[in-house]
Structure formats: structure tokens, C-alpha cells
C-alpha positions as a Markdown table, in Angstrom:
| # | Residue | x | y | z |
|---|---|---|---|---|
| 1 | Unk | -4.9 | 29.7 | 25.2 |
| 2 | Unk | -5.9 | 31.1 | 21.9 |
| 3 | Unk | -3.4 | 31.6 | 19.2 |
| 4 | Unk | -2.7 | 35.4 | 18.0 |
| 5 | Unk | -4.3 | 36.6 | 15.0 |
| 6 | Unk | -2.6 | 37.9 | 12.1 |
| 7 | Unk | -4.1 | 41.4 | 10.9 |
| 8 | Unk | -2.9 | 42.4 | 7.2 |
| 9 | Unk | -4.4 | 45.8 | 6.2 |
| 10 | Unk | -7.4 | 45.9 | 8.6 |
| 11 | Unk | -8.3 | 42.1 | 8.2 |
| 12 | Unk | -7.9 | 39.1 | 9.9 |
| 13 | Unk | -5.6 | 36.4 | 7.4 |
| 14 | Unk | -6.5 | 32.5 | 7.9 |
| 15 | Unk | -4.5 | 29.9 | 7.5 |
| 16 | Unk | -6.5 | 28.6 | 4.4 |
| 17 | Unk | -5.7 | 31.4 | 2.2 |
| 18 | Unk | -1.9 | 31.0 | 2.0 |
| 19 | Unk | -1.5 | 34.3 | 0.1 |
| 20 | Unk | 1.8 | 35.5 | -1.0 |
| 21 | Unk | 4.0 | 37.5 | 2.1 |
| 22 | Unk | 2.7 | 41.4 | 1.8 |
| 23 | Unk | 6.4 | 43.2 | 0.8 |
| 24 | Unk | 6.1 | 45.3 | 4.3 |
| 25 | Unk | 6.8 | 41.5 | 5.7 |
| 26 | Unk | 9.2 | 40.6 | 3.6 |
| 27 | Unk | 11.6 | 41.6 | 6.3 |
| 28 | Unk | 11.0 | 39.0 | 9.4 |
| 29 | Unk | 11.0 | 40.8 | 12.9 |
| 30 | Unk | 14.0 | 39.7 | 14.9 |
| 31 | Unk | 13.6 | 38.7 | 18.7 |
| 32 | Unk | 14.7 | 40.9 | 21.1 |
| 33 | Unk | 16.7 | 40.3 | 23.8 |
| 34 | Unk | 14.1 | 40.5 | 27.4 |
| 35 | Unk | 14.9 | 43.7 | 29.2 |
| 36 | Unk | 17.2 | 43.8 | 32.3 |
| 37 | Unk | 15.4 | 43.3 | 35.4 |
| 38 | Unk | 17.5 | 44.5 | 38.5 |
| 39 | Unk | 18.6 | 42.1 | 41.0 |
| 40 | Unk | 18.2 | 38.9 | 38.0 |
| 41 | Unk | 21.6 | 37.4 | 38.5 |
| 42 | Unk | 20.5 | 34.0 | 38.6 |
| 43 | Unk | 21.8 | 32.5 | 35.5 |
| 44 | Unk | 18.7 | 29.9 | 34.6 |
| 45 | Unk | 16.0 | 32.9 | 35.5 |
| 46 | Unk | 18.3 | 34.9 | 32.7 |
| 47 | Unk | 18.1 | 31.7 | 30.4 |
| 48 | Unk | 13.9 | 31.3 | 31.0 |
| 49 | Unk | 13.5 | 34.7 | 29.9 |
| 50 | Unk | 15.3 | 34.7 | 27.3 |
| 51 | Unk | 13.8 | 31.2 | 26.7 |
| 52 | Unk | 10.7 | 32.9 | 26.9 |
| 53 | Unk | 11.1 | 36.1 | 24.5 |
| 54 | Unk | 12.1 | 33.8 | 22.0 |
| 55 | Unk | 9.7 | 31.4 | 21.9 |
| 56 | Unk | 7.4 | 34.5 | 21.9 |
| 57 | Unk | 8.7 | 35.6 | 18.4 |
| 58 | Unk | 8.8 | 31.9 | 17.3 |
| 59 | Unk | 4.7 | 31.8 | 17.8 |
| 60 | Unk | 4.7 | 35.0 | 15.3 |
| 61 | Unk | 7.1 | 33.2 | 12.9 |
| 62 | Unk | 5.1 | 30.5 | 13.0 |
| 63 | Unk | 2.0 | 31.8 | 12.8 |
| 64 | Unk | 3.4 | 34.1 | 9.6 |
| 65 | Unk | 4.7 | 30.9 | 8.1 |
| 66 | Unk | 1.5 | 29.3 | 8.5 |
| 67 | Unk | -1.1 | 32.3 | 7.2 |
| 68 | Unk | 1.4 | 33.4 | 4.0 |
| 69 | Unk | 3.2 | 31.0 | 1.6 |
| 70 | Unk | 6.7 | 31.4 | 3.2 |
| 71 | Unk | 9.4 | 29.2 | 5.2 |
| 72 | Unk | 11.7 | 30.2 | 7.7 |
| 73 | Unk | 14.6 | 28.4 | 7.8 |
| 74 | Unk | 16.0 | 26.0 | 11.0 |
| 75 | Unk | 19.2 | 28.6 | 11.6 |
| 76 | Unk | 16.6 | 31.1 | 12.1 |
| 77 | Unk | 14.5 | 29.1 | 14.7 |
| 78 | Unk | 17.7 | 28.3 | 17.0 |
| 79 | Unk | 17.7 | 29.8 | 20.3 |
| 80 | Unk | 21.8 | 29.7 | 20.4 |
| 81 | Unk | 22.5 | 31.6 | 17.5 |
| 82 | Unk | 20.3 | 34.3 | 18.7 |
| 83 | Unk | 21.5 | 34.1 | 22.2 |
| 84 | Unk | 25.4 | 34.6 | 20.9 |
| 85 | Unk | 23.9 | 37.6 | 18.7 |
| 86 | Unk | 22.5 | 39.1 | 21.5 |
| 87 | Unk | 25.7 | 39.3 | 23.8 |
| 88 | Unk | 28.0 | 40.3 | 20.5 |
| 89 | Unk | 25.1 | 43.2 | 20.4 |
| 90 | Unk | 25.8 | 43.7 | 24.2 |
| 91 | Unk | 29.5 | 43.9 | 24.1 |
| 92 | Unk | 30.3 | 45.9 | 20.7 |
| 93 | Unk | 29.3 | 49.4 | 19.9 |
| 94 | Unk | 27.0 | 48.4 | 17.1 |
């Protein structure tokens, strides 16, 4: 399973060249919550796909941490804060 590659202004960014983070990054993506799927009530298929959508974005934070010289912090890379941000989302009018 190959690792996805990193394309900054029509070119492919290694690891080895630890450039500075291009100011269009310099906002990280968020993860998004895995869309509804009808008839998914089971609470532990709910909790592997969110599992799943967020270990997603974590191989893009990672992968942006590891071309650019930036670090994303641990609060960031917790599933459970994103999870409560997520239902807050749900329930509020935001």
C-alpha cells in the first residue's frame, strides 16, 4: 500500500526537501465527519468509520508534517476531541 504523494504547484514534494509550508497550507484541513449511511445504527460500525475518516486525514497530516518543516500538535491528532466537535457541529446551528 503505497503512501499518497504530496503535489505542491504541479510537482511532487519529497520528504528530503523539508521546505517551508506554502501559505495556501498554512491552514490544516480538518476531518470530516463520514457521511450517514442508512440503516448504520450499530454503534461500533459508527465508531470504525469515524475511526476510519480520521485516520484518513491523520496520513495527510502526517504526510504534510513530514514533506514541509511543520508540527502538528498531539490535541490535534486525538480522535476524541474531534469526535465531541463533530456531535457539537451535529446538535447546534453552526
Amino acid at each position: 500500500h503505497a503512501l499518497p504523494q504530496l503535489v505542491v504547484s504541479g510537482r511532487v514534494v519529497t520528504g528530503e526537501e523539508k521546505p517551508p509550508i506554502p501559505s495556501e497550507m498554512m491552514d490544516l484541513p480538518i476531518p470530516r465527519r463520514p457521511r450517514w449511511v442508512p440503516g448504520v445504527t450499530d454503534k461500533a460500525k459508527l465508531l470504525e468509520l469515524e475511526q476510519e475518516e480520521f485516520m484518513n486525514w491523520r496520513k495527510k497530516l502526517a504526510l504534510i508534517q513530514d514533506t514541509y518543516d511543520v508540527q502538528v500538535t498531539p490535541f490535534e491528532k486525538s480522535p476524541f476531541f474531534w469526535r465531541q466537535l463533530w456531535r457539537v457541529v451535529e446538535r447546534s446551528d453552526v
